[in-house]
């Protein structure tokens, strides 16, 4: 054996080195996994445990509370019943759980390296939803929605997509149930995110940039502004118009509605069990909010523990300063779309004619917040914060350099809020346990990361005057 090998072996097995090596090998557990049979068997409906029921949706014509029949042109009865249900637990069909097995249960991970980087005494855990085929939490509801539509004989679903994640999730789900899928993709994103568009096509769906000339709503917008960049509100109008005009076609929404939030509660239910495995319980649960579904998905099961078991976990929803529906918007009845085709729902809103600034967290640019989440917010059961996009990217990059995973820009908003709280713990010496939802990975958002790393990202806070002006256009009740 050559001399250097002896030196190496001597160093390697020397008593001063050995303990360090042992520590590295044994380490502390950082990944908490559940077996497949622990995929939840029912979704949790927080409405059953709230002190007052959320205000009902209203028919856009009569302004009376909308009944199941009013929603029937767009949704299957199975989902409408969930939308209006006050049952606490709603069984997950075996066919849906069978598909969940492709990526669920998702891992819960202790961000131990990032804790060290931040120098915080806080313990930080995250639930990682980026392991789904589409790379986000959205397939949790897409699969359920496709299933209930298929069961009632629907052969085609239409939808809108902003950044492309929801379009991906629904095209994947439709493919699994052998259904057709038509996606209206907000025009700026269609050109900014070509690979999300490609994925939608690989999963067999048709994708059209919105506003388009394929619908009356799209043509009306184009007549006013031929260069319209589009918005989720406009794309929803187009998708709803197509679905309402055909018997074999329904519409699917990726967030905001009660049944969407319901389907996402598999996240929080798994997390409760995994935190138990970790021997910890969160003092704070944090998630980013666009329409509110991934946050509600992780937070509502913990809210249930607060309400039923007297736990005191803080639940913090984090939105971009450029689209501040909870922190700056108005809690009022408003339309879900620009062309006023949807029922009126009471929600935190920036107005249905909102055209968002061109921030990179595409999934966080909707004008309204889920009515059920808005309701819990105004009951004082959840908190809201806003984050500037450069702070979100800074936190996301710091996280990626410690934990490896590159977060979706949306998830980075949650990460920035976690960092805020972890920094407070550093000041106070508090050893808080923080859990956040990592809603997805950012592999298709690399242009945005480049812009950040090249110092080209600008911060933007939505101006108060624009909010005041939009409030004048809210429906008068
Ligand atoms: C769509 C999306 C969001 C925002 O939508 P919510 O309904 O608020 O969850 C957040 N993160 C990712 C990765 C998304 O794809």
Tab-separated table of C-alpha atoms and ligand atoms in Angstrom:
chain	number	residue	atom	x	y	z
A	1	UNK	CA	0.000	0.000	0.000
A	2	UNK	CA	1.416	3.443	-0.862
A	3	UNK	CA	2.358	5.738	1.998
A	4	UNK	CA	-0.379	8.269	1.390
A	5	UNK	CA	-2.979	5.540	1.798
A	6	UNK	CA	-1.622	4.748	5.302
A	7	UNK	CA	-1.797	8.424	6.171
A	8	UNK	CA	-5.351	8.569	4.910
A	9	UNK	CA	-6.447	5.470	6.819
A	10	UNK	CA	-4.711	6.672	9.954
A	11	UNK	CA	-6.529	10.013	9.779
A	12	UNK	CA	-9.816	8.388	8.902
A	13	UNK	CA	-9.835	6.057	11.885
A	14	UNK	CA	-8.059	8.376	14.303
A	15	UNK	CA	-10.058	8.971	17.499
A	16	UNK	CA	-10.291	12.709	16.833
A	17	UNK	CA	-11.963	12.138	13.471
A	18	UNK	CA	-14.162	9.205	14.382
A	19	UNK	CA	-16.771	11.017	16.488
A	20	UNK	CA	-17.416	13.521	13.715
A	21	UNK	CA	-17.843	10.722	11.200
A	22	UNK	CA	-20.218	8.910	13.533
A	23	UNK	CA	-22.278	12.035	14.013
A	24	UNK	CA	-22.525	12.505	10.259
A	25	UNK	CA	-23.584	8.902	9.723
A	26	UNK	CA	-26.178	8.665	12.437
A	27	UNK	CA	-27.335	12.265	12.339
A	28	UNK	CA	-30.773	13.228	13.491
A	29	UNK	CA	-33.815	12.135	11.519
A	30	UNK	CA	-34.758	14.859	9.087
A	31	UNK	CA	-37.211	13.112	6.792
A	32	UNK	CA	-40.549	11.833	8.062
A	33	UNK	CA	-42.225	9.430	5.678
A	34	UNK	CA	-45.539	7.637	5.929
A	35	UNK	CA	-46.369	4.312	4.239
A	36	UNK	CA	-48.903	4.317	1.381
A	37	UNK	CA	-51.677	2.976	3.568
A	38	UNK	CA	-51.505	6.193	5.607
A	39	UNK	CA	-52.859	8.273	2.713
A	40	UNK	CA	-55.905	9.887	4.360
A	41	UNK	CA	-59.197	8.082	3.712
A	42	UNK	CA	-61.344	11.220	4.081
A	43	UNK	CA	-61.018	14.949	3.423
A	44	UNK	CA	-61.499	17.338	6.361
A	45	UNK	CA	-64.189	20.014	6.025
A	46	UNK	CA	-63.324	22.847	8.434
A	47	UNK	CA	-66.771	24.431	7.890
A	48	UNK	CA	-68.160	21.779	10.278
A	49	UNK	CA	-66.089	23.178	13.157
A	50	UNK	CA	-66.372	26.950	12.574
A	51	UNK	CA	-68.389	29.071	15.022
A	52	UNK	CA	-70.449	30.576	12.155
A	53	UNK	CA	-71.019	29.255	8.612
A	54	UNK	CA	-69.419	31.126	5.707
A	55	UNK	CA	-71.742	33.500	3.769
A	56	UNK	CA	-73.384	31.668	0.809
A	57	UNK	CA	-72.588	32.325	-2.870
A	58	UNK	CA	-75.205	34.441	-4.687
A	59	UNK	CA	-76.723	33.935	-8.119
A	60	UNK	CA	-75.270	36.668	-10.395
A	61	UNK	CA	-78.723	37.471	-11.858
A	62	UNK	CA	-81.132	37.265	-8.918
A	63	UNK	CA	-78.619	37.991	-6.120
A	64	UNK	CA	-80.378	35.277	-4.095
A	65	UNK	CA	-78.294	32.522	-2.457
A	66	UNK	CA	-77.245	30.119	-5.237
A	67	UNK	CA	-78.654	26.592	-4.957
A	68	UNK	CA	-77.136	23.347	-6.265
A	69	UNK	CA	-79.031	23.750	-9.572
A	70	UNK	CA	-77.395	27.140	-10.217
A	71	UNK	CA	-73.980	25.495	-10.246
A	72	UNK	CA	-75.064	22.431	-12.243
A	73	UNK	CA	-74.187	23.808	-15.716
A	74	UNK	CA	-70.525	23.991	-14.645
A	75	UNK	CA	-69.937	21.315	-11.988
A	76	UNK	CA	-70.991	17.709	-11.281
A	77	UNK	CA	-73.397	17.133	-8.352
A	78	UNK	CA	-70.698	15.202	-6.465
A	79	UNK	CA	-68.590	18.376	-6.244
A	80	UNK	CA	-71.558	20.735	-5.727
A	81	UNK	CA	-72.587	18.666	-2.685
A	82	UNK	CA	-69.047	18.976	-1.305
A	83	UNK	CA	-69.131	22.721	-2.027
A	84	UNK	CA	-72.189	23.102	0.190
A	85	UNK	CA	-71.481	20.359	2.716
A	86	UNK	CA	-71.278	20.846	6.460
A	87	UNK	CA	-70.137	17.242	7.109
A	88	UNK	CA	-66.844	17.141	8.960
A	89	UNK	CA	-65.242	14.250	7.044
A	90	UNK	CA	-65.915	13.354	3.402
A	91	UNK	CA	-64.717	9.957	2.144
A	92	UNK	CA	-62.053	9.917	-0.557
A	93	UNK	CA	-63.084	7.472	-3.323
A	94	UNK	CA	-60.735	4.491	-3.776
A	95	UNK	CA	-60.143	5.462	-7.434
A	96	UNK	CA	-58.769	8.824	-6.257
A	97	UNK	CA	-56.617	7.335	-3.486
A	98	UNK	CA	-55.270	4.859	-6.034
A	99	UNK	CA	-53.924	7.768	-8.115
A	100	UNK	CA	-52.745	9.693	-5.015
A	101	UNK	CA	-50.435	6.679	-4.438
A	102	UNK	CA	-48.286	7.872	-7.352
A	103	UNK	CA	-46.871	10.639	-5.109
A	104	UNK	CA	-48.617	10.515	-1.715
A	105	UNK	CA	-47.954	10.533	1.179
A	106	UNK	CA	-45.550	13.400	0.453
A	107	UNK	CA	-42.485	13.803	2.660
A	108	UNK	CA	-42.227	16.061	5.694
A	109	UNK	CA	-38.671	17.311	6.053
A	110	UNK	CA	-36.803	19.133	8.796
A	111	UNK	CA	-34.863	22.016	7.209
A	112	UNK	CA	-31.959	21.445	9.586
A	113	UNK	CA	-29.280	22.837	7.291
A	114	UNK	CA	-31.287	25.990	6.601
A	115	UNK	CA	-31.833	26.463	10.365
A	116	UNK	CA	-28.021	26.489	10.733
A	117	UNK	CA	-27.623	28.937	7.843
A	118	UNK	CA	-30.152	31.277	9.443
A	119	UNK	CA	-28.564	30.803	12.865
A	120	UNK	CA	-32.003	30.482	14.395
A	121	UNK	CA	-33.014	28.416	17.431
A	122	UNK	CA	-36.355	27.803	15.666
A	123	UNK	CA	-37.071	24.289	14.379
A	124	UNK	CA	-38.249	24.463	10.797
A	125	UNK	CA	-40.203	21.684	9.060
A	126	UNK	CA	-41.719	21.679	5.597
A	127	UNK	CA	-44.236	19.517	3.796
A	128	UNK	CA	-43.014	18.982	0.228
A	129	UNK	CA	-45.769	18.872	-2.399
A	130	UNK	CA	-43.349	19.261	-5.325
A	131	UNK	CA	-43.049	15.464	-5.622
A	132	UNK	CA	-46.303	15.194	-7.612
A	133	UNK	CA	-45.918	14.589	-11.370
A	134	UNK	CA	-46.955	18.184	-12.110
A	135	UNK	CA	-44.582	19.508	-9.431
A	136	UNK	CA	-47.123	21.123	-7.098
A	137	UNK	CA	-50.034	20.432	-4.740
A	138	UNK	CA	-52.584	21.040	-7.527
A	139	UNK	CA	-53.053	17.393	-8.661
A	140	UNK	CA	-54.566	16.659	-5.204
A	141	UNK	CA	-57.748	18.379	-6.357
A	142	UNK	CA	-57.371	17.907	-10.131
A	143	UNK	CA	-57.619	14.123	-9.755
A	144	UNK	CA	-60.671	14.390	-7.493
A	145	UNK	CA	-62.414	16.844	-9.832
A	146	UNK	CA	-61.776	14.737	-12.935
A	147	UNK	CA	-63.084	11.670	-11.072
A	148	UNK	CA	-66.452	13.197	-10.046
A	149	UNK	CA	-66.989	14.648	-13.544
A	150	UNK	CA	-66.187	11.357	-15.222
A	151	UNK	CA	-68.548	9.541	-12.848
A	152	UNK	CA	-71.413	11.774	-13.997
A	153	UNK	CA	-70.742	11.178	-17.698
A	154	UNK	CA	-68.807	14.358	-18.527
A	155	UNK	CA	-66.222	13.793	-21.272
A	156	UNK	CA	-64.411	17.144	-21.372
A	157	UNK	CA	-63.190	19.749	-18.872
A	158	UNK	CA	-62.257	23.363	-19.573
A	159	UNK	CA	-60.155	25.532	-17.329
A	160	UNK	CA	-57.862	28.528	-17.094
A	161	UNK	CA	-54.256	28.569	-16.033
A	162	UNK	CA	-51.965	31.422	-15.028
A	163	UNK	CA	-48.407	30.244	-14.605
A	164	UNK	CA	-49.360	26.849	-16.028
A	165	UNK	CA	-49.342	24.669	-12.914
A	166	UNK	CA	-53.092	24.215	-12.775
A	167	UNK	CA	-53.261	23.536	-16.519
A	168	UNK	CA	-50.613	20.844	-16.024
A	169	UNK	CA	-52.417	19.310	-13.049
A	170	UNK	CA	-55.794	19.149	-14.791
A	171	UNK	CA	-54.424	17.828	-18.084
A	172	UNK	CA	-52.610	15.095	-16.120
A	173	UNK	CA	-55.794	14.222	-14.200
A	174	UNK	CA	-57.980	14.190	-17.343
A	175	UNK	CA	-55.483	11.904	-19.012
A	176	UNK	CA	-55.708	9.486	-16.054
A	177	UNK	CA	-59.495	9.274	-16.502
A	178	UNK	CA	-59.405	9.316	-20.282
A	179	UNK	CA	-61.132	12.693	-20.644
A	180	UNK	CA	-60.533	15.664	-22.960
A	181	UNK	CA	-59.164	18.890	-21.529
A	182	UNK	CA	-59.078	22.486	-22.884
A	183	UNK	CA	-56.870	25.027	-21.127
A	184	UNK	CA	-57.038	28.822	-21.546
A	185	UNK	CA	-53.592	30.052	-20.531
A	186	UNK	CA	-53.042	33.718	-19.589
A	187	UNK	CA	-51.275	35.168	-22.627
A	188	UNK	CA	-48.162	36.579	-20.890
A	189	UNK	CA	-47.510	33.227	-19.235
A	190	UNK	CA	-48.151	31.345	-22.472
A	191	UNK	CA	-45.119	33.098	-23.926
A	192	UNK	CA	-43.076	33.401	-20.685
A	193	UNK	CA	-43.490	29.746	-19.651
A	194	UNK	CA	-43.271	27.704	-22.852
A	195	UNK	CA	-42.383	24.476	-21.037
A	196	UNK	CA	-45.498	24.450	-18.844
A	197	UNK	CA	-47.389	24.780	-22.116
A	198	UNK	CA	-45.459	21.795	-23.524
A	199	UNK	CA	-46.255	19.670	-20.472
A	200	UNK	CA	-49.962	20.391	-20.880
A	201	UNK	CA	-49.692	19.144	-24.467
A	202	UNK	CA	-47.711	16.033	-23.469
A	203	UNK	CA	-50.551	15.151	-21.095
A	204	UNK	CA	-52.901	15.379	-24.053
A	205	UNK	CA	-54.744	18.684	-23.509
A	206	UNK	CA	-55.304	21.589	-25.893
A	207	UNK	CA	-53.895	24.939	-24.734
A	208	UNK	CA	-54.999	28.350	-26.092
A	209	UNK	CA	-53.533	31.771	-25.133
A	210	UNK	CA	-56.145	34.010	-23.467
A	211	UNK	CA	-57.732	36.406	-24.360
A	212	UNK	CA	-58.554	34.523	-27.570
A	213	UNK	CA	-61.022	34.878	-30.417
A	214	UNK	CA	-62.571	31.466	-29.583
A	215	UNK	CA	-65.104	32.976	-27.113
A	216	UNK	CA	-67.350	36.053	-26.899
A	217	UNK	CA	-65.645	37.124	-23.627
A	218	UNK	CA	-62.222	36.855	-25.229
A	219	UNK	CA	-63.312	38.786	-28.338
A	220	UNK	CA	-64.794	41.571	-26.160
A	221	UNK	CA	-61.484	42.046	-24.343
A	222	UNK	CA	-59.493	41.956	-27.610
A	223	UNK	CA	-61.787	44.607	-29.134
A	224	UNK	CA	-60.952	46.937	-26.227
A	225	UNK	CA	-57.268	46.081	-26.051
A	226	UNK	CA	-55.768	43.924	-28.829
A	227	UNK	CA	-52.500	43.691	-26.813
A	228	UNK	CA	-54.141	42.599	-23.549
A	229	UNK	CA	-51.661	40.450	-21.569
A	230	UNK	CA	-54.626	38.539	-20.196
A	231	UNK	CA	-55.467	37.739	-16.586
A	232	UNK	CA	-56.870	34.806	-14.644
A	233	UNK	CA	-60.217	36.630	-14.479
A	234	UNK	CA	-60.390	36.830	-18.294
A	235	UNK	CA	-59.236	33.235	-18.839
A	236	UNK	CA	-61.868	32.004	-16.344
A	237	UNK	CA	-64.564	33.849	-18.345
A	238	UNK	CA	-63.457	32.064	-21.522
A	239	UNK	CA	-63.328	28.603	-19.927
A	240	UNK	CA	-66.698	29.081	-18.176
A	241	UNK	CA	-68.322	30.299	-21.401
A	242	UNK	CA	-67.236	27.182	-23.310
A	243	UNK	CA	-68.350	24.808	-20.525
A	244	UNK	CA	-71.721	26.528	-20.027
A	245	UNK	CA	-72.479	26.153	-23.746
A	246	UNK	CA	-72.069	22.357	-23.934
A	247	UNK	CA	-73.784	19.449	-22.180
A	248	UNK	CA	-70.806	17.091	-22.270
A	249	UNK	CA	-68.391	19.716	-20.906
A	250	UNK	CA	-67.812	21.082	-17.418
A	251	UNK	CA	-65.468	23.622	-15.919
A	252	UNK	CA	-62.800	23.001	-13.260
A	253	UNK	CA	-61.200	25.592	-10.974
A	254	UNK	CA	-57.800	25.026	-9.368
A	255	UNK	CA	-58.315	27.061	-6.207
A	256	UNK	CA	-60.740	29.371	-4.348
A	257	UNK	CA	-63.811	27.076	-4.146
A	258	UNK	CA	-64.703	25.148	-0.982
A	259	UNK	CA	-64.333	21.734	-2.638
A	260	UNK	CA	-60.823	22.607	-3.859
A	261	UNK	CA	-59.711	23.625	-0.365
A	262	UNK	CA	-61.348	20.447	0.948
A	263	UNK	CA	-59.363	18.178	-1.400
A	264	UNK	CA	-56.102	19.818	-0.350
A	265	UNK	CA	-56.612	18.851	3.312
A	266	UNK	CA	-54.779	15.584	2.647
A	267	UNK	CA	-51.650	17.763	3.081
A	268	UNK	CA	-52.408	18.916	6.621
A	269	UNK	CA	-53.774	15.554	7.765
A	270	UNK	CA	-50.577	13.809	6.697
A	271	UNK	CA	-48.521	16.600	8.262
A	272	UNK	CA	-50.227	16.159	11.663
A	273	UNK	CA	-49.237	12.491	11.657
A	274	UNK	CA	-45.696	13.245	10.451
A	275	UNK	CA	-45.141	15.966	13.079
A	276	UNK	CA	-46.057	13.282	15.618
A	277	UNK	CA	-43.358	11.030	14.108
A	278	UNK	CA	-40.962	13.958	14.510
A	279	UNK	CA	-42.030	14.290	18.149
A	280	UNK	CA	-43.030	17.935	17.661
A	281	UNK	CA	-46.072	20.162	17.175
A	282	UNK	CA	-45.987	23.440	15.217
A	283	UNK	CA	-46.309	26.829	16.948
A	284	UNK	CA	-46.860	28.321	13.502
A	285	UNK	CA	-48.071	26.933	10.170
A	286	UNK	CA	-47.219	29.063	7.137
A	287	UNK	CA	-48.198	28.894	3.467
A	288	UNK	CA	-48.351	31.167	0.442
A	289	UNK	CA	-51.763	32.205	-0.884
A	290	UNK	CA	-52.939	32.814	-4.428
A	291	UNK	CA	-56.523	31.583	-4.242
A	292	UNK	CA	-55.819	29.989	-0.865
A	293	UNK	CA	-55.890	26.249	-1.550
A	294	UNK	CA	-52.413	25.028	-0.579
A	295	UNK	CA	-52.443	27.165	2.566
A	296	UNK	CA	-55.913	25.938	3.546
A	297	UNK	CA	-54.762	22.408	2.713
A	298	UNK	CA	-52.040	22.470	5.329
A	299	UNK	CA	-53.629	24.947	7.767
A	300	UNK	CA	-57.277	23.842	8.071
A	301	UNK	CA	-56.522	20.470	9.701
A	302	UNK	CA	-54.382	22.367	12.245
A	303	UNK	CA	-57.190	24.946	12.625
A	304	UNK	CA	-59.433	21.980	13.454
A	305	UNK	CA	-56.974	21.043	16.243
A	306	UNK	CA	-57.058	24.669	17.481
A	307	UNK	CA	-60.855	24.664	17.533
A	308	UNK	CA	-61.440	21.166	18.912
A	309	UNK	CA	-58.401	20.465	21.063
A	310	UNK	CA	-57.505	23.956	22.295
A	311	UNK	CA	-54.176	24.011	20.460
A	312	UNK	CA	-52.837	27.508	19.774
A	313	UNK	CA	-50.950	27.202	16.487
A	314	UNK	CA	-50.627	30.494	14.574
A	315	UNK	CA	-51.786	30.072	10.971
A	316	UNK	CA	-50.128	32.589	8.646
A	317	UNK	CA	-51.166	33.141	5.021
A	318	UNK	CA	-48.556	34.915	2.894
A	319	UNK	CA	-49.392	36.885	-0.239
A	320	UNK	CA	-47.338	39.026	-2.639
A	321	UNK	CA	-47.339	42.798	-1.975
A	322	UNK	CA	-48.246	43.133	-5.663
A	323	UNK	CA	-51.525	41.236	-5.192
A	324	UNK	CA	-52.576	41.915	-1.574
A	325	UNK	CA	-56.191	40.737	-1.476
A	326	UNK	CA	-56.133	39.819	2.245
A	327	UNK	CA	-53.881	42.551	3.650
A	328	UNK	CA	-55.195	45.467	1.528
A	329	UNK	CA	-58.348	44.288	-0.266
A	330	UNK	CA	-61.976	44.627	0.688
A	331	UNK	CA	-64.131	41.813	2.225
A	332	UNK	CA	-67.147	41.992	-0.071
A	333	UNK	CA	-69.304	40.081	-2.527
A	334	UNK	CA	-67.582	40.091	-5.921
A	335	UNK	CA	-67.463	38.118	-9.157
A	336	UNK	CA	-64.879	35.404	-9.647
A	337	UNK	CA	-64.164	36.487	-13.213
A	338	UNK	CA	-63.888	39.603	-15.367
A	339	UNK	CA	-66.964	39.007	-17.549
A	340	UNK	CA	-69.198	38.503	-14.447
A	341	UNK	CA	-70.346	35.011	-15.460
A	342	UNK	CA	-69.640	33.323	-12.097
A	343	UNK	CA	-71.751	33.463	-8.926
A	344	UNK	CA	-70.991	36.274	-6.472
A	345	UNK	CA	-68.955	35.146	-3.515
A	346	UNK	CA	-67.992	37.031	-0.369
A	347	UNK	CA	-64.220	37.211	-0.309
A	348	UNK	CA	-61.207	39.436	0.191
A	349	UNK	CA	-60.946	41.021	-3.243
A	350	UNK	CA	-59.043	43.586	-5.274
A	351	UNK	CA	-61.977	43.830	-7.719
A	352	UNK	CA	-62.921	41.512	-10.581
A	353	UNK	CA	-61.358	43.845	-13.191
A	354	UNK	CA	-57.927	43.541	-11.514
A	355	UNK	CA	-55.020	43.193	-13.974
A	356	UNK	CA	-51.992	42.081	-11.987
A	357	UNK	CA	-48.497	43.527	-12.220
A	358	UNK	CA	-46.096	41.313	-14.052
A	359	UNK	CA	-44.636	39.610	-10.957
A	360	UNK	CA	-43.054	36.200	-11.318
A	361	UNK	CA	-45.132	34.264	-8.826
A	362	UNK	CA	-47.739	33.626	-11.516
A	363	UNK	CA	-49.833	31.411	-9.251
A	364	UNK	CA	-50.383	34.235	-6.769
A	365	UNK	CA	-51.986	36.764	-9.090
A	366	UNK	CA	-55.724	36.151	-8.650
A	367	UNK	CA	-57.908	39.105	-7.592
A	368	UNK	CA	-59.819	37.255	-4.893
A	369	UNK	CA	-59.168	34.961	-1.925
A	370	UNK	CA	-61.072	31.743	-1.212
A	371	UNK	CA	-64.367	32.638	0.547
A	372	UNK	CA	-63.806	29.965	3.203
A	373	UNK	CA	-60.307	31.270	3.951
A	374	UNK	CA	-61.507	34.908	3.894
A	375	UNK	CA	-64.210	33.891	6.399
A	376	UNK	CA	-61.729	32.285	8.818
A	377	UNK	CA	-59.479	35.349	8.430
A	378	UNK	CA	-62.301	37.723	9.383
A	379	UNK	CA	-63.210	35.450	12.316
A	380	UNK	CA	-59.645	36.096	13.533
A	381	UNK	CA	-58.653	32.425	13.187
A	382	UNK	CA	-55.865	32.952	10.645
A	383	UNK	CA	-53.391	35.807	10.034
A	384	UNK	CA	-52.141	37.338	6.793
A	385	UNK	CA	-48.838	38.931	5.778
A	386	UNK	CA	-47.448	40.263	2.513
A	387	UNK	CA	-43.973	39.859	1.016
A	388	UNK	CA	-42.096	41.754	-1.729
A	389	UNK	CA	-40.947	39.552	-4.592
A	390	UNK	CA	-37.202	40.272	-4.179
A	391	UNK	CA	-37.469	39.197	-0.525
A	392	UNK	CA	-39.258	36.049	-1.666
A	393	UNK	CA	-36.519	35.208	-4.197
A	394	UNK	CA	-33.743	35.999	-1.688
A	395	UNK	CA	-35.334	33.590	0.796
A	396	UNK	CA	-35.945	30.973	-1.913
A	397	UNK	CA	-32.298	31.058	-3.039
A	398	UNK	CA	-31.037	30.880	0.548
A	399	UNK	CA	-33.293	27.863	1.113
A	400	UNK	CA	-32.154	26.148	-2.115
A	401	UNK	CA	-28.491	26.595	-1.147
A	402	UNK	CA	-29.090	24.829	2.185
A	403	UNK	CA	-31.794	22.282	1.420
A	404	UNK	CA	-31.125	21.623	-2.265
A	405	UNK	CA	-34.718	21.921	-3.423
A	406	UNK	CA	-35.398	24.918	-5.673
A	407	UNK	CA	-38.753	26.305	-4.556
A	408	UNK	CA	-41.512	27.601	-6.819
A	409	UNK	CA	-41.543	31.429	-6.626
A	410	UNK	CA	-44.994	31.082	-5.034
A	411	UNK	CA	-43.622	28.853	-2.262
A	412	UNK	CA	-40.742	31.305	-1.768
A	413	UNK	CA	-43.270	33.805	-0.420
A	414	UNK	CA	-44.002	31.364	2.402
A	415	UNK	CA	-40.266	30.806	2.862
A	416	UNK	CA	-39.693	34.579	3.241
A	417	UNK	CA	-42.307	34.667	6.008
A	418	UNK	CA	-40.689	31.636	7.699
A	419	UNK	CA	-37.366	33.482	7.589
A	420	UNK	CA	-39.015	36.542	9.185
A	421	UNK	CA	-40.296	34.432	12.072
A	422	UNK	CA	-37.010	32.506	12.375
A	423	UNK	CA	-35.150	35.833	12.586
A	424	UNK	CA	-37.515	36.947	15.372
A	425	UNK	CA	-36.690	33.712	17.205
A	426	UNK	CA	-33.006	34.503	16.787
A	427	UNK	CA	-33.571	37.912	18.455
A	428	UNK	CA	-35.655	36.512	21.308
A	429	UNK	CA	-33.966	33.127	21.710
A	430	UNK	CA	-37.379	31.458	21.308
A	431	UNK	CA	-37.174	27.829	20.138
A	432	UNK	CA	-40.401	27.908	18.134
A	433	UNK	CA	-41.443	25.047	15.877
A	434	UNK	CA	-42.415	26.301	12.425
A	435	UNK	CA	-44.081	24.220	9.712
A	436	UNK	CA	-44.553	25.507	6.196
A	437	UNK	CA	-46.034	24.154	3.016
A	438	UNK	CA	-43.592	23.936	0.148
A	439	UNK	CA	-46.332	24.005	-2.470
A	440	UNK	CA	-44.109	23.141	-5.425
A	441	UNK	CA	-40.691	23.163	-7.077
A	442	UNK	CA	-39.473	25.943	-9.342
A	443	UNK	CA	-37.925	23.958	-12.194
A	444	UNK	CA	-39.992	25.803	-14.797
A	445	UNK	CA	-39.361	29.219	-13.280
A	446	UNK	CA	-35.686	29.467	-14.084
A	447	UNK	CA	-36.120	32.660	-16.166
A	448	UNK	CA	-37.453	34.320	-13.017
A	449	UNK	CA	-34.479	33.056	-10.985
A	450	UNK	CA	-32.132	34.394	-13.693
A	451	UNK	CA	-33.824	37.803	-13.495
A	452	UNK	CA	-33.370	37.780	-9.717
A	453	UNK	CA	-29.729	36.644	-9.846
A	454	UNK	CA	-28.965	39.275	-12.521
A	455	UNK	CA	-30.455	41.989	-10.297
A	456	UNK	CA	-33.266	42.689	-12.740
A	457	UNK	CA	-36.283	41.954	-10.542
A	458	UNK	CA	-38.235	44.983	-9.417
A	459	UNK	CA	-40.423	45.289	-6.374
A	460	UNK	CA	-43.944	46.435	-6.748
A	461	UNK	CA	-46.620	47.113	-4.172
A	462	UNK	CA	-50.155	47.429	-5.528
A	463	UNK	CA	-51.132	51.134	-5.231
A	464	UNK	CA	-53.942	52.096	-2.810
A	465	UNK	CA	-55.572	54.338	-5.453
A	466	UNK	CA	-56.019	51.389	-7.818
A	467	UNK	CA	-57.678	49.389	-5.020
A	468	UNK	CA	-60.021	52.302	-4.196
A	469	UNK	CA	-60.933	52.719	-7.882
A	470	UNK	CA	-61.635	48.976	-8.284
A	471	UNK	CA	-63.895	48.987	-5.203
A	472	UNK	CA	-66.234	51.359	-7.067
A	473	UNK	CA	-66.887	48.549	-9.562
A	474	UNK	CA	-67.881	45.971	-6.929
A	475	UNK	CA	-71.451	44.733	-7.447
A	476	UNK	CA	-73.986	46.806	-5.471
A	477	UNK	CA	-76.106	44.625	-3.191
B	1	LIG	C1	-51.067	27.584	-7.902
B	1	LIG	C2	-49.972	27.581	-6.945
B	1	LIG	C3	-50.025	28.338	-5.749
B	1	LIG	C4	-51.159	29.253	-5.412
B	1	LIG	O1	-52.435	28.715	-5.367
B	1	LIG	P1	-53.194	28.395	-4.012
B	1	LIG	O2	-54.549	28.005	-4.429
B	1	LIG	O3	-53.199	29.671	-3.184
B	1	LIG	O4	-52.455	27.318	-3.357
B	1	LIG	C5	-48.980	28.250	-4.861
B	1	LIG	N1	-47.897	27.484	-5.136
B	1	LIG	C6	-47.798	26.754	-6.261
B	1	LIG	C7	-46.579	25.934	-6.482
B	1	LIG	C8	-48.833	26.777	-7.192
B	1	LIG	O5	-48.740	26.037	-8.296
